[in-house]
Amino acid sequence: MPKPRAKEPSMTRSRKAYQEARKLFPGGVNSPVRSWRSVGLLDSGPFFVLRGKGAYLVDLDGNRYVDFVGSWGPLILGHNPGKVVAAIRKQAARGSSYGCPTELETRLARRVQKAMPAMEMLRFVSSGSEATSHALRVARGFTGREKILKFEGCYHGAHDAVLVKAGSGAATFGVPDSAGVPEGVAKNTLTVPYNDLAAVREALAANKGQVAALIVEPVVGNSGTLLPEPGFLEGLADAAKQAGALLIFDEVMTGFRLAPGGAQERYGIRPDLVTCGKILGGGLPCGAYGGRREIMEKVAPLGPVYQAGTLSGNPLAMAAGLATLELLLKKENYKQLEATGAEIERILREAAAAAGHGKNVCINRAGSMFTVFFHAGPVRNFDDAKASDSAAFGRFFQGLLKHGVYFPPSQFEAAFVNLAMGPKELKLVARAARAAFAEV
Ligand code: HOZ
């Protein structure tokens, strides 16, 4: 591994690769969040990656970075854990896709169900976006209702029904209500502020008998990290039940991260439907949705709700997911994630205070996910997050990068801690954070 740098990294090769990519892909990237536009680096572009190992990413120019993006969440073990790589290799030698069932699917489903008992039945799909899109269709098919209720700044993937007041890249690039979403679809998506139970009850009362489901990121990662206030998630479960609507926990980000059973375990709530992705596939494309048996029995070929996918339950993804959960789902790992997360929070607070930014910065953290908001705080919903100083965040991002630390390139994303981060990385982060806050 190359040594960490003290001075600005050279990015000659990445820049060249980016200029080539820009001729082919909108913005030079294959998913908008990978662009560095919102942190003031549209023209120079993102680094291009050569490889990852443990806590680090290495770019084309040989610079290495402590990686707090972790492929946007999946890499909770760090990059390339030996046992996961071995499991993928072993499966690849037997075939990469069959379009037929395998026992791997059943084994992974059992693991998932043990961690999340709310998943009485489930379906594997290829991404978190697919999981939420199908879960919503099932909710509509089950209830016979058309409307859904989502929360401002929550992001449930890049499909029409949920690209309304959406967070993540949609918020980062100023398209929370994406062009191209038919009005007829958007009008069936009600939105209310996160952490606002009164608004939820009001919306349900105004649309009595019409709402199929409430979908929520129980801990939001896509407005940056937002924490549920005491009673909020319980109140949602109660409001959904009273309204005859289903409660969907979108645990694509939080699943297997905040606890083995995700936010539903951490906060003690049993939703009707759950969506997962990211960690579930151990770095390969994978998602899942599932929930109460009577609801899932509506899915074809048992029931009338159609959903399908050529690569659903793909054996490589199943093997990677199984190996990942096998390594991950242990109490001591969650203790370590909490401890590392707490230490990083302490380091960042101290560095912010030392640079005179203590009062302008609010850090929200749940276990191993967190966000540094350039906002006096509290940041409890999307409006608060949007009031942050994004330009200051951009300078902070650039400062960290210069000192070998890669944060999500947007104020509206969560940073992720992984199990490969240890004392050496924490020291590096402390040095980088002090320098970056001083340069803001
Ligand atoms: N859902 C992630 C952003 N919060 C990353 C996926 C993407 O949009 O590329």
GROMACS .gro file of C-alpha atoms and ligand atoms in nm:
model
  449
    1MET     CA    1   0.000   0.000   0.000
    2PRO     CA    2   0.128   0.350  -0.080
    3LYS     CA    3   0.198   0.579   0.217
    4PRO     CA    4  -0.054   0.845   0.328
    5ARG     CA    5   0.026   1.189   0.191
    6ALA     CA    6   0.099   1.515   0.361
    7LYS     CA    7   0.054   1.732   0.052
    8GLU     CA    8  -0.208   1.766  -0.219
    9PRO     CA    9  -0.237   1.443  -0.419
   10SER     CA   10  -0.164   1.440  -0.788
   11MET     CA   11  -0.469   1.326  -0.982
   12THR     CA   12  -0.340   1.335  -1.337
   13ARG     CA   13  -0.460   0.989  -1.435
   14SER     CA   14  -0.799   1.027  -1.271
   15ARG     CA   15  -0.852   1.359  -1.451
   16LYS     CA   16  -0.771   1.202  -1.783
   17ALA     CA   17  -1.001   0.908  -1.716
   18TYR     CA   18  -1.278   1.150  -1.618
   19GLN     CA   19  -1.246   1.353  -1.937
   20GLU     CA   20  -1.284   1.030  -2.137
   21ALA     CA   21  -1.582   0.919  -1.927
   22ARG     CA   22  -1.754   1.257  -1.972
   23LYS     CA   23  -1.779   1.189  -2.346
   24LEU     CA   24  -1.977   0.874  -2.275
   25PHE     CA   25  -2.174   0.912  -1.954
   26PRO     CA   26  -2.390   1.202  -1.835
   27GLY     CA   27  -2.159   1.389  -1.596
   28GLY     CA   28  -1.894   1.122  -1.653
   29VAL     CA   29  -2.055   0.884  -1.404
   30ASN     CA   30  -2.300   0.597  -1.394
   31SER     CA   31  -2.486   0.722  -1.088
   32PRO     CA   32  -2.513   1.094  -1.006
   33VAL     CA   33  -2.392   1.064  -0.645
   34ARG     CA   34  -2.046   0.972  -0.778
   35SER     CA   35  -2.006   1.314  -0.933
   36TRP     CA   36  -1.817   1.571  -0.727
   37ARG     CA   37  -2.018   1.858  -0.866
   38SER     CA   38  -2.177   1.965  -0.540
   39VAL     CA   39  -1.841   1.984  -0.361
   40GLY     CA   40  -1.706   2.226  -0.618
   41LEU     CA   41  -1.514   1.972  -0.827
   42LEU     CA   42  -1.728   1.930  -1.140
   43ASP     CA   43  -1.445   2.017  -1.377
   44SER     CA   44  -1.163   1.821  -1.219
   45GLY     CA   45  -1.402   1.534  -1.145
   46PRO     CA   46  -1.389   1.244  -0.902
   47PHE     CA   47  -1.090   1.018  -0.854
   48PHE     CA   48  -1.113   0.697  -1.049
   49VAL     CA   49  -1.051   0.384  -0.847
   50LEU     CA   50  -0.780   0.129  -0.903
   51ARG     CA   51  -0.851  -0.094  -0.607
   52GLY     CA   52  -0.977  -0.114  -0.251
   53LYS     CA   53  -0.832  -0.297   0.045
   54GLY     CA   54  -0.958  -0.296   0.405
   55ALA     CA   55  -1.029   0.060   0.515
   56TYR     CA   56  -0.870   0.214   0.205
   57LEU     CA   57  -0.944   0.305  -0.154
   58VAL     CA   58  -0.654   0.357  -0.395
   59ASP     CA   59  -0.702   0.581  -0.697
   60LEU     CA   60  -0.548   0.558  -1.045
   61ASP     CA   61  -0.262   0.785  -0.940
   62GLY     CA   62  -0.176   0.562  -0.645
   63ASN     CA   63  -0.318   0.793  -0.375
   64ARG     CA   64  -0.490   0.616  -0.092
   65TYR     CA   65  -0.782   0.731   0.117
   66VAL     CA   66  -0.955   0.612   0.432
   67ASP     CA   67  -1.293   0.535   0.278
   68PHE     CA   68  -1.608   0.655   0.456
   69VAL     CA   69  -1.832   0.588   0.156
   70GLY     CA   70  -1.784   0.211   0.144
   71SER     CA   71  -1.961   0.184  -0.192
   72TRP     CA   72  -2.245   0.389  -0.034
   73GLY     CA   73  -2.300   0.144   0.248
   74PRO     CA   74  -2.245  -0.220   0.153
   75LEU     CA   75  -1.882  -0.253   0.265
   76ILE     CA   76  -1.928  -0.278   0.640
   77LEU     CA   77  -1.639  -0.526   0.659
   78GLY     CA   78  -1.412  -0.299   0.454
   79HIS     CA   79  -1.292  -0.366   0.100
   80ASN     CA   80  -1.225  -0.719  -0.022
   81PRO     CA   81  -1.250  -0.928   0.293
   82GLY     CA   82  -1.066  -1.255   0.216
   83LYS     CA   83  -1.355  -1.486   0.302
   84VAL     CA   84  -1.603  -1.295   0.089
   85VAL     CA   85  -1.363  -1.292  -0.206
   86ALA     CA   86  -1.308  -1.667  -0.161
   87ALA     CA   87  -1.684  -1.733  -0.155
   88ILE     CA   88  -1.736  -1.534  -0.476
   89ARG     CA   89  -1.447  -1.716  -0.645
   90LYS     CA   90  -1.582  -2.055  -0.542
   91GLN     CA   91  -1.927  -1.976  -0.676
   92ALA     CA   92  -1.793  -1.817  -0.997
   93ALA     CA   93  -1.617  -2.144  -1.077
   94ARG     CA   94  -1.958  -2.314  -1.063
   95GLY     CA   95  -2.141  -2.053  -1.268
   96SER     CA   96  -2.242  -1.690  -1.240
   97SER     CA   97  -2.613  -1.710  -1.316
   98TYR     CA   98  -2.863  -1.988  -1.384
   99GLY     CA   99  -3.208  -1.835  -1.387
  100CYS     CA  100  -3.307  -2.134  -1.173
  101PRO     CA  101  -3.340  -2.166  -0.797
  102THR     CA  102  -3.040  -2.257  -0.581
  103GLU     CA  103  -3.007  -2.355  -0.217
  104LEU     CA  104  -2.792  -2.045  -0.168
  105GLU     CA  105  -3.109  -1.834  -0.186
  106THR     CA  106  -3.276  -2.039   0.087
  107ARG     CA  107  -2.967  -2.023   0.307
  108LEU     CA  108  -2.936  -1.647   0.274
  109ALA     CA  109  -3.311  -1.599   0.328
  110ARG     CA  110  -3.289  -1.800   0.653
  111ARG     CA  111  -3.005  -1.575   0.772
  112VAL     CA  112  -3.202  -1.264   0.686
  113GLN     CA  113  -3.515  -1.394   0.854
  114LYS     CA  114  -3.325  -1.479   1.171
  115ALA     CA  115  -3.196  -1.122   1.188
  116MET     CA  116  -3.530  -0.968   1.083
  117PRO     CA  117  -3.821  -1.186   1.194
  118ALA     CA  118  -4.064  -0.941   1.030
  119MET     CA  119  -3.954  -1.095   0.697
  120GLU     CA  120  -4.185  -1.398   0.724
  121MET     CA  121  -4.154  -1.436   0.347
  122LEU     CA  122  -3.925  -1.251   0.112
  123ARG     CA  123  -3.802  -1.206  -0.242
  124PHE     CA  124  -3.448  -1.135  -0.354
  125VAL     CA  125  -3.405  -0.870  -0.623
  126SER     CA  126  -3.100  -0.695  -0.767
  127SER     CA  127  -3.099  -0.355  -0.595
  128GLY     CA  128  -3.252  -0.145  -0.321
  129SER     CA  129  -3.446   0.053  -0.583
  130GLU     CA  130  -3.608  -0.267  -0.707
  131ALA     CA  131  -3.688  -0.371  -0.352
  132THR     CA  132  -3.876  -0.051  -0.270
  133SER     CA  133  -4.054  -0.037  -0.604
  134HIS     CA  134  -4.185  -0.392  -0.561
  135ALA     CA  135  -4.268  -0.350  -0.194
  136LEU     CA  136  -4.486  -0.052  -0.284
  137ARG     CA  137  -4.661  -0.249  -0.560
  138VAL     CA  138  -4.730  -0.532  -0.319
  139ALA     CA  139  -4.865  -0.287  -0.062
  140ARG     CA  140  -5.097  -0.144  -0.325
  141GLY     CA  141  -5.201  -0.488  -0.443
  142PHE     CA  142  -5.268  -0.606  -0.090
  143THR     CA  143  -5.467  -0.305   0.028
  144GLY     CA  144  -5.635  -0.217  -0.302
  145ARG     CA  145  -5.535   0.147  -0.240
  146GLU     CA  146  -5.327   0.376  -0.462
  147LYS     CA  147  -5.165   0.645  -0.251
  148ILE     CA  148  -4.844   0.617  -0.057
  149LEU     CA  149  -4.698   0.843   0.206
  150LYS     CA  150  -4.327   0.918   0.220
  151PHE     CA  151  -4.111   1.161   0.411
  152GLU     CA  152  -3.939   1.469   0.271
  153GLY     CA  153  -3.571   1.399   0.212
  154CYS     CA  154  -3.607   1.023   0.235
  155TYR     CA  155  -3.473   0.844  -0.069
  156HIS     CA  156  -3.610   0.507  -0.171
  157GLY     CA  157  -3.437   0.459  -0.504
  158ALA     CA  158  -3.464   0.606  -0.851
  159HIS     CA  159  -3.819   0.513  -0.953
  160ASP     CA  160  -4.118   0.732  -1.030
  161ALA     CA  161  -4.332   0.679  -0.720
  162VAL     CA  162  -4.062   0.791  -0.479
  163LEU     CA  163  -3.879   1.064  -0.673
  164VAL     CA  164  -4.092   1.320  -0.497
  165LYS     CA  165  -3.919   1.542  -0.240
  166ALA     CA  166  -3.643   1.283  -0.257
  167GLY     CA  167  -3.308   1.301  -0.078
  168SER     CA  168  -2.964   1.169  -0.173
  169GLY     CA  169  -2.844   1.258  -0.525
  170ALA     CA  170  -3.187   1.401  -0.613
  171ALA     CA  171  -3.144   1.658  -0.335
  172THR     CA  172  -2.771   1.703  -0.398
  173PHE     CA  173  -2.828   1.799  -0.761
  174GLY     CA  174  -3.146   1.998  -0.709
  175VAL     CA  175  -3.399   1.756  -0.856
  176PRO     CA  176  -3.594   1.629  -0.552
  177ASP     CA  177  -3.901   1.624  -0.780
  178SER     CA  178  -3.740   1.472  -1.087
  179ALA     CA  179  -3.839   1.576  -1.438
  180GLY     CA  180  -3.997   1.286  -1.623
  181VAL     CA  181  -4.212   1.163  -1.336
  182PRO     CA  182  -4.571   1.171  -1.465
  183GLU     CA  183  -4.799   1.399  -1.268
  184GLY     CA  184  -5.046   1.115  -1.241
  185VAL     CA  185  -4.787   0.912  -1.053
  186ALA     CA  186  -4.657   1.195  -0.834
  187LYS     CA  187  -5.007   1.290  -0.721
  188ASN     CA  188  -5.037   0.954  -0.550
  189THR     CA  189  -4.728   1.021  -0.340
  190LEU     CA  190  -4.802   1.225  -0.031
  191THR     CA  191  -4.508   1.380   0.151
  192VAL     CA  192  -4.471   1.507   0.505
  193PRO     CA  193  -4.170   1.618   0.714
  194TYR     CA  194  -3.971   1.348   0.894
  195ASN     CA  195  -4.020   1.349   1.274
  196ASP     CA  196  -4.361   1.517   1.236
  197LEU     CA  197  -4.631   1.282   1.360
  198ALA     CA  198  -4.903   1.545   1.354
  199ALA     CA  199  -4.841   1.595   0.980
  200VAL     CA  200  -4.863   1.219   0.926
  201ARG     CA  201  -5.197   1.197   1.104
  202GLU     CA  202  -5.329   1.496   0.917
  203ALA     CA  203  -5.228   1.352   0.578
  204LEU     CA  204  -5.384   1.017   0.662
  205ALA     CA  205  -5.706   1.182   0.778
  206ALA     CA  206  -5.725   1.395   0.463
  207ASN     CA  207  -5.680   1.082   0.249
  208LYS     CA  208  -5.890   0.844   0.453
  209GLY     CA  209  -5.910   0.492   0.312
  210GLN     CA  210  -5.675   0.577   0.024
  211VAL     CA  211  -5.322   0.526   0.160
  212ALA     CA  212  -5.171   0.186   0.092
  213ALA     CA  213  -4.845   0.235   0.276
  214LEU     CA  214  -4.620   0.464   0.475
  215ILE     CA  215  -4.261   0.415   0.363
  216VAL     CA  216  -3.976   0.549   0.576
  217GLU     CA  217  -3.603   0.524   0.628
  218PRO     CA  218  -3.631   0.462   1.004
  219VAL     CA  219  -3.298   0.638   1.050
  220VAL     CA  220  -3.260   0.865   0.748
  221GLY     CA  221  -2.930   0.843   0.562
  222ASN     CA  222  -3.030   1.030   0.249
  223SER     CA  223  -3.077   1.382   0.385
  224GLY     CA  224  -2.753   1.319   0.562
  225THR     CA  225  -2.815   1.128   0.884
  226LEU     CA  226  -3.138   1.216   1.067
  227LEU     CA  227  -3.238   1.040   1.388
  228PRO     CA  228  -3.595   0.948   1.482
  229GLU     CA  229  -3.713   1.140   1.786
  230PRO     CA  230  -3.844   0.935   2.079
  231GLY     CA  231  -4.189   0.801   1.995
  232PHE     CA  232  -4.175   0.890   1.624
  233LEU     CA  233  -4.138   0.537   1.486
  234GLU     CA  234  -4.385   0.395   1.739
  235GLY     CA  235  -4.628   0.670   1.642
  236LEU     CA  236  -4.589   0.582   1.274
  237ALA     CA  237  -4.666   0.217   1.340
  238ASP     CA  238  -4.972   0.321   1.533
  239ALA     CA  239  -5.091   0.573   1.273
  240ALA     CA  240  -5.047   0.320   0.991
  241LYS     CA  241  -5.246   0.060   1.180
  242GLN     CA  242  -5.529   0.305   1.258
  243ALA     CA  243  -5.544   0.402   0.889
  244GLY     CA  244  -5.539   0.043   0.761
  245ALA     CA  245  -5.215   0.122   0.576
  246LEU     CA  246  -4.897  -0.085   0.576
  247LEU     CA  247  -4.576   0.035   0.738
  248ILE     CA  248  -4.269  -0.020   0.521
  249PHE     CA  249  -3.926   0.019   0.678
  250ASP     CA  250  -3.674   0.092   0.406
  251GLU     CA  251  -3.365  -0.061   0.563
  252VAL     CA  252  -3.150  -0.058   0.252
  253MET     CA  253  -2.901   0.158   0.441
  254THR     CA  254  -2.971   0.064   0.802
  255GLY     CA  255  -3.030  -0.311   0.760
  256PHE     CA  256  -2.753  -0.520   0.923
  257ARG     CA  257  -2.577  -0.192   1.004
  258LEU     CA  258  -2.749  -0.043   1.309
  259ALA     CA  259  -2.793  -0.389   1.462
  260PRO     CA  260  -2.806  -0.738   1.310
  261GLY     CA  261  -3.177  -0.673   1.260
  262GLY     CA  262  -3.127  -0.310   1.152
  263ALA     CA  263  -3.333  -0.019   1.283
  264GLN     CA  264  -3.635  -0.240   1.351
  265GLU     CA  265  -3.427  -0.425   1.610
  266ARG     CA  266  -3.259  -0.113   1.744
  267TYR     CA  267  -3.592   0.066   1.800
  268GLY     CA  268  -3.807  -0.240   1.871
  269ILE     CA  269  -4.065  -0.190   1.592
  270ARG     CA  270  -4.210  -0.463   1.371
  271PRO     CA  271  -4.302  -0.318   1.030
  272ASP     CA  272  -4.541  -0.491   0.787
  273LEU     CA  273  -4.288  -0.486   0.504
  274VAL     CA  274  -3.912  -0.438   0.495
  275THR     CA  275  -3.672  -0.353   0.214
  276CYS     CA  276  -3.300  -0.433   0.219
  277GLY     CA  277  -3.000  -0.402  -0.009
  278LYS     CA  278  -2.639  -0.283   0.024
  279ILE     CA  279  -2.479  -0.498   0.303
  280LEU     CA  280  -2.712  -0.785   0.209
  281GLY     CA  281  -2.520  -0.842  -0.116
  282GLY     CA  282  -2.174  -0.803   0.036
  283GLY     CA  283  -2.075  -0.561  -0.243
  284LEU     CA  284  -2.257  -0.741  -0.524
  285PRO     CA  285  -2.590  -0.627  -0.668
  286CYS     CA  286  -2.864  -0.752  -0.438
  287GLY     CA  287  -3.179  -0.636  -0.265
  288ALA     CA  288  -3.474  -0.795  -0.090
  289TYR     CA  289  -3.824  -0.712   0.015
  290GLY     CA  290  -4.044  -0.911   0.244
  291GLY     CA  291  -4.277  -0.907   0.539
  292ARG     CA  292  -4.598  -1.057   0.671
  293ARG     CA  293  -4.679  -1.387   0.507
  294GLU     CA  294  -5.036  -1.292   0.411
  295ILE     CA  295  -4.901  -0.986   0.228
  296MET     CA  296  -4.618  -1.168   0.052
  297GLU     CA  297  -4.858  -1.442  -0.060
  298LYS     CA  298  -5.003  -1.184  -0.296
  299VAL     CA  299  -4.682  -1.203  -0.505
  300ALA     CA  300  -4.683  -1.407  -0.829
  301PRO     CA  301  -4.691  -1.698  -0.888
  302LEU     CA  302  -4.897  -1.735  -0.566
  303GLY     CA  303  -5.094  -1.417  -0.608
  304PRO     CA  304  -5.189  -1.137  -0.848
  305VAL     CA  305  -4.899  -0.893  -0.788
  306TYR     CA  306  -4.637  -0.942  -1.058
  307GLN     CA  307  -4.267  -0.900  -0.992
  308ALA     CA  308  -3.971  -1.066  -1.160
  309GLY     CA  309  -3.600  -1.033  -1.242
  310THR     CA  310  -3.351  -1.229  -1.452
  311LEU     CA  311  -3.074  -1.179  -1.198
  312SER     CA  312  -3.290  -1.198  -0.883
  313GLY     CA  313  -3.123  -1.426  -0.629
  314ASN     CA  314  -2.808  -1.428  -0.841
  315PRO     CA  315  -2.575  -1.697  -0.705
  316LEU     CA  316  -2.267  -1.473  -0.691
  317ALA     CA  317  -2.459  -1.213  -0.492
  318MET     CA  318  -2.606  -1.483  -0.268
  319ALA     CA  319  -2.260  -1.626  -0.199
  320ALA     CA  320  -2.117  -1.281  -0.123
  321GLY     CA  321  -2.414  -1.197   0.099
  322LEU     CA  322  -2.391  -1.522   0.291
  323ALA     CA  323  -2.018  -1.485   0.352
  324THR     CA  324  -2.067  -1.122   0.460
  325LEU     CA  325  -2.348  -1.194   0.705
  326GLU     CA  326  -2.159  -1.495   0.838
  327LEU     CA  327  -1.865  -1.271   0.927
  328LEU     CA  328  -2.072  -0.971   1.035
  329LEU     CA  329  -2.360  -1.089   1.252
  330LYS     CA  330  -2.177  -1.111   1.585
  331LYS     CA  331  -2.233  -0.899   1.894
  332GLU     CA  332  -1.868  -0.797   1.920
  333ASN     CA  333  -1.876  -0.648   1.569
  334TYR     CA  334  -2.165  -0.418   1.658
  335LYS     CA  335  -1.982  -0.313   1.975
  336GLN     CA  336  -1.677  -0.232   1.764
  337LEU     CA  337  -1.882  -0.036   1.509
  338GLU     CA  338  -2.043   0.167   1.788
  339ALA     CA  339  -1.707   0.233   1.955
  340THR     CA  340  -1.535   0.337   1.632
  341GLY     CA  341  -1.834   0.555   1.537
  342ALA     CA  342  -1.829   0.724   1.880
  343GLU     CA  343  -1.455   0.785   1.859
  344ILE     CA  344  -1.482   0.936   1.512
  345GLU     CA  345  -1.763   1.161   1.632
  346ARG     CA  346  -1.543   1.274   1.924
  347ILE     CA  347  -1.248   1.338   1.691
  348LEU     CA  348  -1.463   1.544   1.453
  349ARG     CA  349  -1.620   1.750   1.732
  350GLU     CA  350  -1.281   1.822   1.881
  351ALA     CA  351  -1.135   1.917   1.542
  352ALA     CA  352  -1.433   2.144   1.464
  353ALA     CA  353  -1.403   2.318   1.800
  354ALA     CA  354  -1.026   2.362   1.765
  355ALA     CA  355  -1.080   2.538   1.431
  356GLY     CA  356  -1.351   2.762   1.575
  357HIS     CA  357  -1.638   2.580   1.399
  358GLY     CA  358  -1.778   2.414   1.713
  359LYS     CA  359  -2.096   2.622   1.702
  360ASN     CA  360  -2.149   2.599   1.323
  361VAL     CA  361  -2.135   2.223   1.303
  362CYS     CA  362  -2.390   1.960   1.403
  363ILE     CA  363  -2.297   1.593   1.395
  364ASN     CA  364  -2.579   1.339   1.377
  365ARG     CA  365  -2.479   0.978   1.434
  366ALA     CA  366  -2.649   0.642   1.476
  367GLY     CA  367  -2.390   0.370   1.540
  368SER     CA  368  -2.173   0.342   1.232
  369MET     CA  369  -2.348   0.604   1.016
  370PHE     CA  370  -2.310   0.977   1.065
  371THR     CA  371  -2.313   1.319   0.898
  372VAL     CA  372  -2.126   1.639   0.969
  373PHE     CA  373  -2.377   1.917   0.894
  374PHE     CA  374  -2.249   2.270   0.857
  375HIS     CA  375  -2.547   2.392   1.057
  376ALA     CA  376  -2.578   2.508   1.416
  377GLY     CA  377  -2.829   2.231   1.476
  378PRO     CA  378  -3.042   2.059   1.563
  379VAL     CA  379  -3.087   1.894   1.223
  380ARG     CA  380  -3.404   1.689   1.261
  381ASN     CA  381  -3.561   1.697   0.914
  382PHE     CA  382  -3.496   1.771   0.545
  383ASP     CA  383  -3.564   2.146   0.579
  384ASP     CA  384  -3.299   2.169   0.851
  385ALA     CA  385  -3.053   1.969   0.639
  386LYS     CA  386  -3.116   2.197   0.340
  387ALA     CA  387  -3.038   2.501   0.554
  388SER     CA  388  -2.680   2.372   0.602
  389ASP     CA  389  -2.389   2.556   0.446
  390SER     CA  390  -2.320   2.321   0.155
  391ALA     CA  391  -2.034   2.535   0.027
  392ALA     CA  392  -1.856   2.497   0.363
  393PHE     CA  393  -1.921   2.123   0.345
  394GLY     CA  394  -1.761   2.122  -0.002
  395ARG     CA  395  -1.448   2.289   0.134
  396PHE     CA  396  -1.441   2.041   0.422
  397PHE     CA  397  -1.471   1.751   0.177
  398GLN     CA  398  -1.185   1.887  -0.030
  399GLY     CA  399  -0.968   1.938   0.279
  400LEU     CA  400  -1.026   1.583   0.397
  401LEU     CA  401  -0.948   1.447   0.054
  402LYS     CA  402  -0.623   1.636   0.037
  403HIS     CA  403  -0.526   1.470   0.363
  404GLY     CA  404  -0.621   1.117   0.261
  405VAL     CA  405  -0.981   1.083   0.383
  406TYR     CA  406  -1.273   1.024   0.147
  407PHE     CA  407  -1.616   1.138   0.273
  408PRO     CA  408  -1.941   1.122   0.072
  409PRO     CA  409  -1.923   1.413  -0.172
  410SER     CA  410  -2.252   1.568  -0.059
  411GLN     CA  411  -2.404   1.727   0.249
  412PHE     CA  412  -2.706   1.500   0.194
  413GLU     CA  413  -2.541   1.163   0.246
  414ALA     CA  414  -2.433   0.953   0.541
  415ALA     CA  415  -2.070   0.858   0.604
  416PHE     CA  416  -2.010   0.497   0.700
  417VAL     CA  417  -1.771   0.341   0.948
  418ASN     CA  418  -1.648  -0.010   0.876
  419LEU     CA  419  -1.486  -0.291   1.070
  420ALA     CA  420  -1.151  -0.252   0.896
  421MET     CA  421  -1.100   0.091   1.056
  422GLY     CA  422  -0.867   0.076   1.354
  423PRO     CA  423  -0.640   0.302   1.563
  424LYS     CA  424  -0.411   0.378   1.269
  425GLU     CA  425  -0.701   0.503   1.056
  426LEU     CA  426  -0.847   0.703   1.347
  427LYS     CA  427  -0.516   0.883   1.388
  428LEU     CA  428  -0.513   0.964   1.019
  429VAL     CA  429  -0.871   1.090   1.035
  430ALA     CA  430  -0.788   1.310   1.337
  431ARG     CA  431  -0.499   1.473   1.151
  432ALA     CA  432  -0.705   1.520   0.835
  433ALA     CA  433  -1.007   1.658   1.023
  434ARG     CA  434  -0.801   1.917   1.209
  435ALA     CA  435  -0.649   2.034   0.882
  436ALA     CA  436  -0.980   2.026   0.690
  437PHE     CA  437  -1.178   2.224   0.950
  438ALA     CA  438  -0.898   2.479   0.963
  439GLU     CA  439  -0.923   2.516   0.584
  440VAL     CA  440  -1.304   2.556   0.576
  441HOZ     N1  441  -2.838   0.518  -0.239
  441HOZ     C1  442  -2.709   0.573  -0.234
  441HOZ     C2  443  -2.708   0.716  -0.208
  441HOZ     N2  444  -2.753   0.749  -0.083
  441HOZ     C3  445  -2.618   0.541  -0.347
  441HOZ     C4  446  -2.675   0.485  -0.469
  441HOZ     C5  447  -2.668   0.576  -0.583
  441HOZ     O1  448  -2.754   0.662  -0.593
  441HOZ     O2  449  -2.575   0.560  -0.661
   0.00000   0.00000   0.00000
